[in-house]
PDB file of C-alpha atoms in Angstrom:
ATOM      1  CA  UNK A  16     158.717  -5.053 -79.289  1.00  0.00           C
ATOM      2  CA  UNK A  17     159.062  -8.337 -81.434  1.00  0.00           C
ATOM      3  CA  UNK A  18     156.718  -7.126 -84.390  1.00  0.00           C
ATOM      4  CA  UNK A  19     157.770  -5.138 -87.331  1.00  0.00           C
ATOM      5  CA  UNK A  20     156.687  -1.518 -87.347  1.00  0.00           C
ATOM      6  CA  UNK A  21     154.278  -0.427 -90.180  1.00  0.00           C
ATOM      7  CA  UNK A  22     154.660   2.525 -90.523  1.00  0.00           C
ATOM      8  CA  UNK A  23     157.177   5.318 -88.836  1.00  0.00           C
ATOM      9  CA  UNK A  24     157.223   8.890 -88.179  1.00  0.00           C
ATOM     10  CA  UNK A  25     155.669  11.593 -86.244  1.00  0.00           C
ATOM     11  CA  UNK A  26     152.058  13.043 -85.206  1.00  0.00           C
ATOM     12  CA  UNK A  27     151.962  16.847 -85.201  1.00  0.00           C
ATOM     13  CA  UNK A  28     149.592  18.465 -82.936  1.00  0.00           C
ATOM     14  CA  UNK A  29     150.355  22.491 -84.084  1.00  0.00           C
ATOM     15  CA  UNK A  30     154.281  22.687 -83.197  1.00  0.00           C
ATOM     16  CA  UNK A  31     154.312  19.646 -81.258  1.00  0.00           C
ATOM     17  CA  UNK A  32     155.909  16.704 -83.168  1.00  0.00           C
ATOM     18  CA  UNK A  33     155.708  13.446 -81.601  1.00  0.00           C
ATOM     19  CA  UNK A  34     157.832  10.631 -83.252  1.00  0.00           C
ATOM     20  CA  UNK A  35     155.425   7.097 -82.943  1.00  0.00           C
ATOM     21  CA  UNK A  36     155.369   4.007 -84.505  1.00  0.00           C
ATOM     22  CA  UNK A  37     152.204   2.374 -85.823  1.00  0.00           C
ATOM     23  CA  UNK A  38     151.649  -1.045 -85.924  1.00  0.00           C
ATOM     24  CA  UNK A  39     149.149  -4.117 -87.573  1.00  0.00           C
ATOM     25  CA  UNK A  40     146.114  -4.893 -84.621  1.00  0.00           C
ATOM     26  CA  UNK A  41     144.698  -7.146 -86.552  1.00  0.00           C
ATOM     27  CA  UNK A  42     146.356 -10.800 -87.273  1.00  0.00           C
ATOM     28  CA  UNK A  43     145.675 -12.304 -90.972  1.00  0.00           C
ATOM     29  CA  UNK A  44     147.251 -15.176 -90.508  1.00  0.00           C
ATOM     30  CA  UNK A  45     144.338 -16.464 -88.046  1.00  0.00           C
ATOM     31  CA  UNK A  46     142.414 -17.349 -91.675  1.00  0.00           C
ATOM     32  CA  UNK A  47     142.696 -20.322 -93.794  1.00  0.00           C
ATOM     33  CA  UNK A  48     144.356 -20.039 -96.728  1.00  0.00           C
ATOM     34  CA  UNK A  49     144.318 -22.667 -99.760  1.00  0.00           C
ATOM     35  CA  UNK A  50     147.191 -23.023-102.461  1.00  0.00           C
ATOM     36  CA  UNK A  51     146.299 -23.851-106.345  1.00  0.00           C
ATOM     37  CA  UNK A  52     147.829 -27.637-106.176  1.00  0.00           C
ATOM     38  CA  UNK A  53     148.544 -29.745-109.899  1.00  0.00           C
ATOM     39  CA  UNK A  54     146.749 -33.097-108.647  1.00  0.00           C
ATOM     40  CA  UNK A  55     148.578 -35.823-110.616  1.00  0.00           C
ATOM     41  CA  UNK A  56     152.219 -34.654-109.324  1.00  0.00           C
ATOM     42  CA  UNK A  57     151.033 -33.186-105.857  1.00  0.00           C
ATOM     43  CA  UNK A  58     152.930 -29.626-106.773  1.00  0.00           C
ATOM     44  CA  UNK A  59     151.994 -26.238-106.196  1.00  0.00           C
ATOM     45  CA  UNK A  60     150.705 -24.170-109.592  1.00  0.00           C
ATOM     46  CA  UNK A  61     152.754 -20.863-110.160  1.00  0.00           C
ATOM     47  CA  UNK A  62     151.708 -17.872-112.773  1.00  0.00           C
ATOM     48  CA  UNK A  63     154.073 -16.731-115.132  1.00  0.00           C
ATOM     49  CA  UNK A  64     153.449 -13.110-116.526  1.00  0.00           C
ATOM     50  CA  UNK A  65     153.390 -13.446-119.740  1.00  0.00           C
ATOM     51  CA  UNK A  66     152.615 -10.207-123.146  1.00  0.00           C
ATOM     52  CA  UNK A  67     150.208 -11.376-125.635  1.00  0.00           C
ATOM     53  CA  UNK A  68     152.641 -11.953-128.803  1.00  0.00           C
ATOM     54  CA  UNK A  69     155.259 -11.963-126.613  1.00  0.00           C
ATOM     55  CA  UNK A  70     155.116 -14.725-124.494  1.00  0.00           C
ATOM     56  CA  UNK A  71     156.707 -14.746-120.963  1.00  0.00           C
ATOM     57  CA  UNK A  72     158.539 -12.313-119.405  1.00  0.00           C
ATOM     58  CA  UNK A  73     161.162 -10.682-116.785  1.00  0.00           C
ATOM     59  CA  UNK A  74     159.891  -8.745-113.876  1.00  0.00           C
ATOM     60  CA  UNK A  75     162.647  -6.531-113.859  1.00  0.00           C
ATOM     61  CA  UNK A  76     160.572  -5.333-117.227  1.00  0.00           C
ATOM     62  CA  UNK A  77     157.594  -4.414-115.853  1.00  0.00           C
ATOM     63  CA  UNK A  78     156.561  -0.757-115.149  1.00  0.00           C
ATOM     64  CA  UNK A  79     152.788   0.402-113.838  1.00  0.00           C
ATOM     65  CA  UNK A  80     150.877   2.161-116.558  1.00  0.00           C
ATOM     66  CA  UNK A  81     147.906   4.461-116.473  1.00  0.00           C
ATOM     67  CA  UNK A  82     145.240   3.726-118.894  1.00  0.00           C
ATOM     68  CA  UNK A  83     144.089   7.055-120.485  1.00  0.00           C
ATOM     69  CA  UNK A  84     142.520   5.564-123.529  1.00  0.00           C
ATOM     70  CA  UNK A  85     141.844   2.098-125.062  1.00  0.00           C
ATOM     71  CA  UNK A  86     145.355   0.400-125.089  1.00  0.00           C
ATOM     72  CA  UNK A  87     147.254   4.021-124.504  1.00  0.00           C
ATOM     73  CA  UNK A  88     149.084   4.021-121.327  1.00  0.00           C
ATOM     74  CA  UNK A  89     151.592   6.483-119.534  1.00  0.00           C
ATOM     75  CA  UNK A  90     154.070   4.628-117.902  1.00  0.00           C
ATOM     76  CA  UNK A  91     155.560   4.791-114.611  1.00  0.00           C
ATOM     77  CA  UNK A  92     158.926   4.261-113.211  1.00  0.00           C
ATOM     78  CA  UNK A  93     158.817   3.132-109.690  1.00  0.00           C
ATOM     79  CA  UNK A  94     161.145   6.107-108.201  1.00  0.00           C
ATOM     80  CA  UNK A  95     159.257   8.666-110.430  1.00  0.00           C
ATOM     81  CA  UNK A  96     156.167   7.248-107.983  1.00  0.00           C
ATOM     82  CA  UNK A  97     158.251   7.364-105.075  1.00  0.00           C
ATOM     83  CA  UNK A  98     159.371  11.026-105.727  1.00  0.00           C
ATOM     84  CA  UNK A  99     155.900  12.416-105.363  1.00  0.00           C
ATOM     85  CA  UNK A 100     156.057  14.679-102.770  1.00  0.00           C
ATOM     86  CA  UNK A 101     153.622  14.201 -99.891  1.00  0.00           C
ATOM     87  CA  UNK A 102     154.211  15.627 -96.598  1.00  0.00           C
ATOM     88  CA  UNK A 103     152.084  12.909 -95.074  1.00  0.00           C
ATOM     89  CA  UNK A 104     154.774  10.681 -96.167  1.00  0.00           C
ATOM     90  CA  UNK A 105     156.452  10.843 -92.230  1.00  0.00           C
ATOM     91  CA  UNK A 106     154.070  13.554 -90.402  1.00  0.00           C
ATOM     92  CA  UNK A 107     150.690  12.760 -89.540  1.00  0.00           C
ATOM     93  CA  UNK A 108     149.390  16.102 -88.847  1.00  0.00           C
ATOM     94  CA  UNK A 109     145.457  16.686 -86.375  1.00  0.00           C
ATOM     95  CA  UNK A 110     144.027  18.865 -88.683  1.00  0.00           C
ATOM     96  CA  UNK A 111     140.286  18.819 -87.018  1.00  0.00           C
ATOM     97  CA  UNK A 112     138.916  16.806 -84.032  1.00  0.00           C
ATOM     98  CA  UNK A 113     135.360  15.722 -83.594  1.00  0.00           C
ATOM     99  CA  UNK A 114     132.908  13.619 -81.136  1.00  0.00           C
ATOM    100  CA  UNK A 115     133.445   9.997 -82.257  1.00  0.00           C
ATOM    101  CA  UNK A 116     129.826   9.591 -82.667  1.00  0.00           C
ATOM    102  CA  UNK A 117     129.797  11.836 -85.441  1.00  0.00           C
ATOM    103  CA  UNK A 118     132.129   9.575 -88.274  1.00  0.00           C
ATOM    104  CA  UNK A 119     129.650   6.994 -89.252  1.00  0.00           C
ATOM    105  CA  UNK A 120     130.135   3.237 -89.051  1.00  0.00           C
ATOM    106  CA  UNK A 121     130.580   2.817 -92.782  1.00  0.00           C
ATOM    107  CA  UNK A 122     133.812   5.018 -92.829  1.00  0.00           C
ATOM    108  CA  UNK A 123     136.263   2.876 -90.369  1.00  0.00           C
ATOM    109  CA  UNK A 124     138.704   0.428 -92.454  1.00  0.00           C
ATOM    110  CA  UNK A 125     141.359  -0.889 -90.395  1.00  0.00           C
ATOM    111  CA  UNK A 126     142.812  -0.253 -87.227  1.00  0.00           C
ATOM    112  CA  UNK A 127     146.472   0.035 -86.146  1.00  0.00           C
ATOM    113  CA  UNK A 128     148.377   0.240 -82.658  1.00  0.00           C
ATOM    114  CA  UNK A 129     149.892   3.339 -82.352  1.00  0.00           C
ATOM    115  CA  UNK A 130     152.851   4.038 -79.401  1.00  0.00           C
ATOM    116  CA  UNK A 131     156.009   6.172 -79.239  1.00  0.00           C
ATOM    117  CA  UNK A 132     158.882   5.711 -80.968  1.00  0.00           C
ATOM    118  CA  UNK A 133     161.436   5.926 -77.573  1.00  0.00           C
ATOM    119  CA  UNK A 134     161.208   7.275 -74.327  1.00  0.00           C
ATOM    120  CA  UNK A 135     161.861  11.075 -75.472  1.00  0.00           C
ATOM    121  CA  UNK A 136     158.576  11.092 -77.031  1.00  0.00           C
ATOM    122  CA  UNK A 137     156.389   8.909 -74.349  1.00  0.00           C
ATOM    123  CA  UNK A 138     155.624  12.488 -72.235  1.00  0.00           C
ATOM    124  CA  UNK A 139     153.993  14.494 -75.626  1.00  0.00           C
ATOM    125  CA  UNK A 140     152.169  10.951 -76.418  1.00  0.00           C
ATOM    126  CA  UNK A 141     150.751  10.873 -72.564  1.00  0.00           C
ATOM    127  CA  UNK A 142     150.021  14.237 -73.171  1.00  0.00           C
ATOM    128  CA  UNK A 143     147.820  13.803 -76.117  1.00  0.00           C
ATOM    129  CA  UNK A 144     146.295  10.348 -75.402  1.00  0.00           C
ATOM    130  CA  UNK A 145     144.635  12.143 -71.828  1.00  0.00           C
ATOM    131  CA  UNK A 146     143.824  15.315 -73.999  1.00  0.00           C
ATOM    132  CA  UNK A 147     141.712  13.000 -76.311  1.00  0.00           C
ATOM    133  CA  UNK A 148     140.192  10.864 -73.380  1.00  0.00           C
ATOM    134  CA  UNK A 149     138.949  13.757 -71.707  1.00  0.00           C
ATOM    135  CA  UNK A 150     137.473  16.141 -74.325  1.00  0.00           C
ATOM    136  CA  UNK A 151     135.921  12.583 -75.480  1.00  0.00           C
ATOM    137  CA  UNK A 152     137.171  13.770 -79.116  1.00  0.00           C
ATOM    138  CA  UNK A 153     138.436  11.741 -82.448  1.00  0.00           C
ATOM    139  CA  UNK A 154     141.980  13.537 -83.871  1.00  0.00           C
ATOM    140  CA  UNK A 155     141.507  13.437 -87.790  1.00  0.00           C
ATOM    141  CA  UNK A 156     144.272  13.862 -90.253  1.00  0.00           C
ATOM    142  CA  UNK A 157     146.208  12.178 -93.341  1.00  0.00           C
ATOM    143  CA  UNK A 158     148.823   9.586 -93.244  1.00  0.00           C
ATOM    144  CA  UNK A 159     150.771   8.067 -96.409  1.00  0.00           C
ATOM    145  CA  UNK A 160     151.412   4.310 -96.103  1.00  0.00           C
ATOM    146  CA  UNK A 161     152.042   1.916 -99.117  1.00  0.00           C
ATOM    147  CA  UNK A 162     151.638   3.934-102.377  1.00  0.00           C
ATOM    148  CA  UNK A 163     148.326   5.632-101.133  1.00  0.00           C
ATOM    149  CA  UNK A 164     147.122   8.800 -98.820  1.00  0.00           C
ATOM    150  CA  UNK A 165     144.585   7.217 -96.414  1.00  0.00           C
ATOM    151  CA  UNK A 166     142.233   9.382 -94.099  1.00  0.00           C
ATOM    152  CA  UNK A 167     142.914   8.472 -90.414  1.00  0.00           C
ATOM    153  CA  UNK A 168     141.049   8.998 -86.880  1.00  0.00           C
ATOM    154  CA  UNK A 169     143.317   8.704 -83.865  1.00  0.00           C
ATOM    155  CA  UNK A 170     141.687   7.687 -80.069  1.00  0.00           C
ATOM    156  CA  UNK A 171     143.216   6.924 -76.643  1.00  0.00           C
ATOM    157  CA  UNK A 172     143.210   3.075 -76.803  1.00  0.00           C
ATOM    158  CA  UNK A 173     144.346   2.075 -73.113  1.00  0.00           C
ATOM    159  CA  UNK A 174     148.150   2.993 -72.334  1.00  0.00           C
ATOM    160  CA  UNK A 175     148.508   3.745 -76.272  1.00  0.00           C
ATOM    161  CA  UNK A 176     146.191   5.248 -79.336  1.00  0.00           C
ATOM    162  CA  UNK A 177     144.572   3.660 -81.568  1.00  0.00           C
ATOM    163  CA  UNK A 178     144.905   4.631 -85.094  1.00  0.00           C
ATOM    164  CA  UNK A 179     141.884   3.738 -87.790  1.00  0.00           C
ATOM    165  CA  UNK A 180     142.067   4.689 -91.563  1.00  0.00           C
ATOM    166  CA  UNK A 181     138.803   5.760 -92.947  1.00  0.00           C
ATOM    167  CA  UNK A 182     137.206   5.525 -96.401  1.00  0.00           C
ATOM    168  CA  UNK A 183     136.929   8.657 -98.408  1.00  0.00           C
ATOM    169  CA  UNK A 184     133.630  10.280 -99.301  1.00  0.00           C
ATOM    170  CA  UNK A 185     133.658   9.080-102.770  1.00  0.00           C
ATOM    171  CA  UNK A 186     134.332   5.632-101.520  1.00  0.00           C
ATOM    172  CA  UNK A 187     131.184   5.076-100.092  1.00  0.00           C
ATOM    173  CA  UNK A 188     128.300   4.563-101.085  1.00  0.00           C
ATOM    174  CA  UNK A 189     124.739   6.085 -99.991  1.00  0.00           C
ATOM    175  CA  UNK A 190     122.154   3.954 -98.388  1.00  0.00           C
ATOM    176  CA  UNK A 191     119.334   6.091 -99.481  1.00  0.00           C
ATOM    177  CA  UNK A 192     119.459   4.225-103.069  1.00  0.00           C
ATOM    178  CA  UNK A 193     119.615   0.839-101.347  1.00  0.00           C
ATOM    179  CA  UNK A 194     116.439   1.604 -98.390  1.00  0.00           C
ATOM    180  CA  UNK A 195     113.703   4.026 -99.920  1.00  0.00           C
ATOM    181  CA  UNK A 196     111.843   0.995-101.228  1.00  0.00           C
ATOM    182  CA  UNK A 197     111.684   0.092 -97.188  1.00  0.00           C
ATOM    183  CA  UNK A 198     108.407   1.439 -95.628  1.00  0.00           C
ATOM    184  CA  UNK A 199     108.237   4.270 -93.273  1.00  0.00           C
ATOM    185  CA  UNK A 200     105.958   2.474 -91.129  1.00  0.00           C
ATOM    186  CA  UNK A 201     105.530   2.115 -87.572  1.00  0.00           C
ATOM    187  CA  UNK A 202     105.839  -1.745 -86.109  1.00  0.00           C
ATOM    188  CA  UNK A 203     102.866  -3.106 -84.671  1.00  0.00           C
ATOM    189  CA  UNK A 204     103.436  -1.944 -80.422  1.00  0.00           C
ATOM    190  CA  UNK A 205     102.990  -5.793 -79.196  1.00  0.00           C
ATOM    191  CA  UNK A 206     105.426  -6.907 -81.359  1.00  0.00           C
ATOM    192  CA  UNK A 207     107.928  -3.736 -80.825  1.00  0.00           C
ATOM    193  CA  UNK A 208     107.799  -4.590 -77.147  1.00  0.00           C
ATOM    194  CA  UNK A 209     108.658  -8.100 -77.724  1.00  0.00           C
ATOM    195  CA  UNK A 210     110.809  -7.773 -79.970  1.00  0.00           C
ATOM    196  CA  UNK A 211     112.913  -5.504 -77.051  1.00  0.00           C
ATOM    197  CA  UNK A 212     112.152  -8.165 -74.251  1.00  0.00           C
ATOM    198  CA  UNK A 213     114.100 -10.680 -76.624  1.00  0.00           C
ATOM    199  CA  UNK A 214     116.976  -7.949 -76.969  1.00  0.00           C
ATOM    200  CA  UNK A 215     117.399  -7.436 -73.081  1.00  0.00           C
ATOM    201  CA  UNK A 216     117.128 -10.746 -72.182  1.00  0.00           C
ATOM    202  CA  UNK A 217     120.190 -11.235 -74.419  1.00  0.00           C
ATOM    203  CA  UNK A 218     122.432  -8.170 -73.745  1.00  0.00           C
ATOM    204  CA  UNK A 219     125.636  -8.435 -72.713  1.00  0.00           C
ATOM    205  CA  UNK A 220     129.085  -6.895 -72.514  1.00  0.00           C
ATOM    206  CA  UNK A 221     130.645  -6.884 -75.975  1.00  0.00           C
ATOM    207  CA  UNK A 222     133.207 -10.013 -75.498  1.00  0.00           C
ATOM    208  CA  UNK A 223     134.895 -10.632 -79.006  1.00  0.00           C
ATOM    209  CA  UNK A 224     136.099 -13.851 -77.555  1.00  0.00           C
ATOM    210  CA  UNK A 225     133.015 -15.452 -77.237  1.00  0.00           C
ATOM    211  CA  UNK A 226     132.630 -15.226 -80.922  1.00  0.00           C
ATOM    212  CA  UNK A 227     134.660 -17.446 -83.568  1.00  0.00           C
ATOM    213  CA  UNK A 228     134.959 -17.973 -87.191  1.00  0.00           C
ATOM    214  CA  UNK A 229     132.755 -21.505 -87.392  1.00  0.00           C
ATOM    215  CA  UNK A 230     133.715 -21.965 -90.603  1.00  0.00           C
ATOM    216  CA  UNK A 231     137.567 -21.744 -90.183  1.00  0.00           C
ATOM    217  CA  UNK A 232     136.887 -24.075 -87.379  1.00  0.00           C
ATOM    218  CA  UNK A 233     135.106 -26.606 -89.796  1.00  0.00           C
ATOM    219  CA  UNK A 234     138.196 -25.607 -92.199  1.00  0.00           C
ATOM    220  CA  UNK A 235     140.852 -26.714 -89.901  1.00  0.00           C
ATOM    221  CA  UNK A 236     138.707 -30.075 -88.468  1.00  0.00           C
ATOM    222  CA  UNK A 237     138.372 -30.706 -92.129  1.00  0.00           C
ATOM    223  CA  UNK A 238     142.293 -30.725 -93.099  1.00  0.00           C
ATOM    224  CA  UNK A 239     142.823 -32.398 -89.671  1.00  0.00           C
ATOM    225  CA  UNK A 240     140.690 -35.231 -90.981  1.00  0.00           C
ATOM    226  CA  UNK A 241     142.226 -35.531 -94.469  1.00  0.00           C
ATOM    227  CA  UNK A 242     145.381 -35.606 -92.996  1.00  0.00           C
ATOM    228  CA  UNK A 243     144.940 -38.234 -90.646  1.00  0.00           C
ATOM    229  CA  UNK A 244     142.865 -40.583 -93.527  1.00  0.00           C
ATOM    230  CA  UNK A 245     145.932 -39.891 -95.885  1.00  0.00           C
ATOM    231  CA  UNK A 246     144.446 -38.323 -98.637  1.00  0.00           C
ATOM    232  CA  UNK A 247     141.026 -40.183 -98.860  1.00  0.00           C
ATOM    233  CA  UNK A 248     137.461 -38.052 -99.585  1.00  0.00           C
ATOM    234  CA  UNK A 249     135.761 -36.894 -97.163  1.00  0.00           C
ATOM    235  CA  UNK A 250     132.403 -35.428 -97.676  1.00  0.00           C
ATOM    236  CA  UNK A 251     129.904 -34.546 -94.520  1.00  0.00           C
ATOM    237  CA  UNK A 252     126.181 -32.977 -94.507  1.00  0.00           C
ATOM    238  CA  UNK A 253     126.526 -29.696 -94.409  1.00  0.00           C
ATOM    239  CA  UNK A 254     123.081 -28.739 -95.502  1.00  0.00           C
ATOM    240  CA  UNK A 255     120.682 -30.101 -91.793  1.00  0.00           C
ATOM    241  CA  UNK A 256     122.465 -27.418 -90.239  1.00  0.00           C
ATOM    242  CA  UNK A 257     121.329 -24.622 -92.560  1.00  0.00           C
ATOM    243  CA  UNK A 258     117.811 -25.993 -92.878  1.00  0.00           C
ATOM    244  CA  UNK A 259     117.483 -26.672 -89.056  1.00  0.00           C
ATOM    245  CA  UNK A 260     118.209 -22.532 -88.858  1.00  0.00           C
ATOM    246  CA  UNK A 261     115.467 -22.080 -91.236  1.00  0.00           C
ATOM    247  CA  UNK A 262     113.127 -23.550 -89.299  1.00  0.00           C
ATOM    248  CA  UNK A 263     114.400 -21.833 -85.872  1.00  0.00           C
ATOM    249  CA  UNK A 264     113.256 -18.775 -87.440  1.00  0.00           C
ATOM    250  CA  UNK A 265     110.042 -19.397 -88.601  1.00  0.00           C
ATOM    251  CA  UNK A 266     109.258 -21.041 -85.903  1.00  0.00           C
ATOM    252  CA  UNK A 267     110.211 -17.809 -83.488  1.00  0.00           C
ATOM    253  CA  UNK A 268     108.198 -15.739 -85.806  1.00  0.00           C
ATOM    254  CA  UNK A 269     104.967 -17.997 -85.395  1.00  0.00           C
ATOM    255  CA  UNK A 270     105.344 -18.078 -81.972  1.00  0.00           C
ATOM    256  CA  UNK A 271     105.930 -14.443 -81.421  1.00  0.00           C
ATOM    257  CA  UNK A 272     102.693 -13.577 -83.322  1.00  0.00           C
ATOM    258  CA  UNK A 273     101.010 -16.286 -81.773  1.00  0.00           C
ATOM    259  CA  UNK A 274     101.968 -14.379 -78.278  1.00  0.00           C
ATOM    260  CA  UNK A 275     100.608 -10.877 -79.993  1.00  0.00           C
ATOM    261  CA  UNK A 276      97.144 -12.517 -80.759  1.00  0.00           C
ATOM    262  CA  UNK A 277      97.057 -14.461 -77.398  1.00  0.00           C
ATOM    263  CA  UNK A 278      98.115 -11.748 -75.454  1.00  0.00           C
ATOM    264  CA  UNK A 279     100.514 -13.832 -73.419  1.00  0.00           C
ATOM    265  CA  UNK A 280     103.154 -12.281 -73.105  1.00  0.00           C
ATOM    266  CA  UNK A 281     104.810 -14.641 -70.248  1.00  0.00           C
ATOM    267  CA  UNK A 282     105.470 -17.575 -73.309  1.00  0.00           C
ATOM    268  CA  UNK A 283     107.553 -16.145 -75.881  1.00  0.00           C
ATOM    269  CA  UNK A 284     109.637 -15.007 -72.586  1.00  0.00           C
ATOM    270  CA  UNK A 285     110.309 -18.383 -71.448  1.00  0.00           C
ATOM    271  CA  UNK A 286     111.217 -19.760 -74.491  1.00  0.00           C
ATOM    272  CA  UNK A 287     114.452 -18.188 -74.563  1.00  0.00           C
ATOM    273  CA  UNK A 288     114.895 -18.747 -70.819  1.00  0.00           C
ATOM    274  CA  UNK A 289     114.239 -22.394 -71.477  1.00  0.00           C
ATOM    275  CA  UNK A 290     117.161 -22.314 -73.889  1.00  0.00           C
ATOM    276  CA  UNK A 291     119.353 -20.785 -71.988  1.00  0.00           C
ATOM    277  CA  UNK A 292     119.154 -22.906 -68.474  1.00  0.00           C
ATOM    278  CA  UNK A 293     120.131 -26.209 -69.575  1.00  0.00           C
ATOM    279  CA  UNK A 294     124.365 -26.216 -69.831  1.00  0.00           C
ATOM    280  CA  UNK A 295     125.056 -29.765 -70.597  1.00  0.00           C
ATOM    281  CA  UNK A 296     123.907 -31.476 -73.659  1.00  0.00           C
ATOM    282  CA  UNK A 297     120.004 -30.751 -73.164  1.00  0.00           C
ATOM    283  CA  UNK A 298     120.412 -27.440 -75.819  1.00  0.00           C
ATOM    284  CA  UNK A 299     121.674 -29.959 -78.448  1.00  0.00           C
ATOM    285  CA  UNK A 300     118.407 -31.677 -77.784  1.00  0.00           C
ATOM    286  CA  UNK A 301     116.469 -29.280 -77.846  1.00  0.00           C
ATOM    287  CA  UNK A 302     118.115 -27.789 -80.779  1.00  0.00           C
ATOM    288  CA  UNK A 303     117.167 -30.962 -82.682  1.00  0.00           C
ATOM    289  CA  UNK A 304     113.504 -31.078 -82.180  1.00  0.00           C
ATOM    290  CA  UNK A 305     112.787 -27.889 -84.940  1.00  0.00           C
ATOM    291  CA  UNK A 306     115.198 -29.980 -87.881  1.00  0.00           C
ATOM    292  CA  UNK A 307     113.734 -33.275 -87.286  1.00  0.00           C
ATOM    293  CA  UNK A 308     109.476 -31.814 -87.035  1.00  0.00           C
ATOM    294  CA  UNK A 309     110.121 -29.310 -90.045  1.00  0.00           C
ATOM    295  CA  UNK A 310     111.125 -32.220 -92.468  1.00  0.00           C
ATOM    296  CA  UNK A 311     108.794 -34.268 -91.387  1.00  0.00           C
ATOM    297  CA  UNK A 312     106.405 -31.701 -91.982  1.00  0.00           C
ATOM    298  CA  UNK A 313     107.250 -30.994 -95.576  1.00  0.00           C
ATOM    299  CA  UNK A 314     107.077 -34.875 -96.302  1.00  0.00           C
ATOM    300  CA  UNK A 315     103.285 -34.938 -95.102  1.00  0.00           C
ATOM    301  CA  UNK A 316     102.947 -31.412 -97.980  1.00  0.00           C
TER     302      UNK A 316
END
């Protein structure tokens, strides 16, 4: 396996020890990223760290302090951090397993790839993936990885498991404090059942490929363009697009209570359909019409 492992040890199940290796799944490098550049000689900007009354200094100086009062710190040697004993360190021991329905959304952090260290270990790892696949359960533990203890779910993930660290309770925060000024009431029944129409008609199999970061796109045309014009400005509208989604919207809410109070039901269905038949370059048309009548409209205001 080309990639780096990111962590290695074992999972214990009771007195089963399995040795695995646990790897990135997602890729970072598929986002833009922009260096500080000094215009007038073309070079990169660099940070020195610097004491006030001091001036700059050497890394090899520099401890990590805990602030326990204003400006009083106890300091930190690197290998007095590293000799903090946690057995989580290389053992990732199931301590509790439980339906993966149950761990809310707003737990999950970041997943990792999870497979067995060499082919002694691959029968104790088939063992356990099938165990979790067919009680349909979620193996819950705690795993030390880069200075911190992070809670962890582990699921069968095809041939391999799937590893996922989770945010502590503390970490999140309630949503009572951010929805109890929403009402409690019930939708209007018309509108609830249109409102589902307009969800079937659009479900679908969750395909993640079908789905890509526009704006990274825009990103990379952008530098393509600057590259190719040699350094020259180039500014584009970026603001039609955002009104011309505006007006989508209102313009799906008027006609959806338009349907309620009509009673026709059979329009506000074929309005998505008639979006959705044309596969050449009709939608961009007909994408158009809303941005060019809503400004139009505010000029007659």
């Amino acid at each position: 396996m080309a990639a780096r492992a990111y962590w290695q040890g074992q999972i214990r199940l009771a007195l089963v020890s399995i040795p695995v290796e646990i790897y990135n799944a997602t890729n970072s490098s598929a986002q833009i990223a922009f260096h500080q550049i000094h215009e007038p000689s073309g070079k990169r900007i660099k940070y020195e760290k610097v004491v006030p009354g001091v001036g700059a200094i050497d890394t090899d100086d520099i401890v990590k302090g805990f602030e326990v009062s204003k400006g009083n710190y106890v300091l930190l040697e690197q290998d007095e951090i590293d000799a903090v004993k946690l057995e989580s360190k290389r053992t990732l021991e199931l301590i509790q397993f439980v339906d993966a329905n149950e761990i809310d959304v707003l737990y999950f952090e970041k997943p990792y790839y999870v497979v067995p260290a060499d082919e002694l270990a691959e029968e104790a790892f088939i063992v356990l993936r099938e165990a979790l696949r067919r009680t349909k359960k979620v193996g819950l533990g705690q795993l030390a990885m880069r200075g911190r203890e992070y809670m962890v779910s582990l699921k069968p993930c095809g041939r391999g498991l799937v590893l996922e660290t989770l945010r502590y309770a503390d970490e999140v925060r309630k949503a009572q404090s951010y929805f109890r000024d929403i009402p409690e009431s019930k939708p209007d029944p018309d509108l609830l059942d249109l409102a589902e129409t307009l969800i079937n008609k659009k479900s679908a199999k969750f395909d993640a490929s079908e789905f890509h970061d526009r704006y990274v796109d825009a990103l990379k045309e952008l530098i393509e363009k600057k590259r190719k014009a040699k350094g020259k400005k180039i500014i584009e509208d970026v603001e039609e697009p955002a009104s011309a989604r505006k007006g989508n919207v209102i313009d799906l809410m008027a006609a959806l209570k338009k349907s309620v109070d009509s009673g026709a039901r059979s329009k506000p269905a074929a309005k998505p359909a008639a979006k959705k038949a044309p596969a050449g370059k009709s939608p961009t048309k007909a994408a158009a019409k809303p941005s060019t009548a809503k400004p139009s409209a505010r000029k007659r205001a």
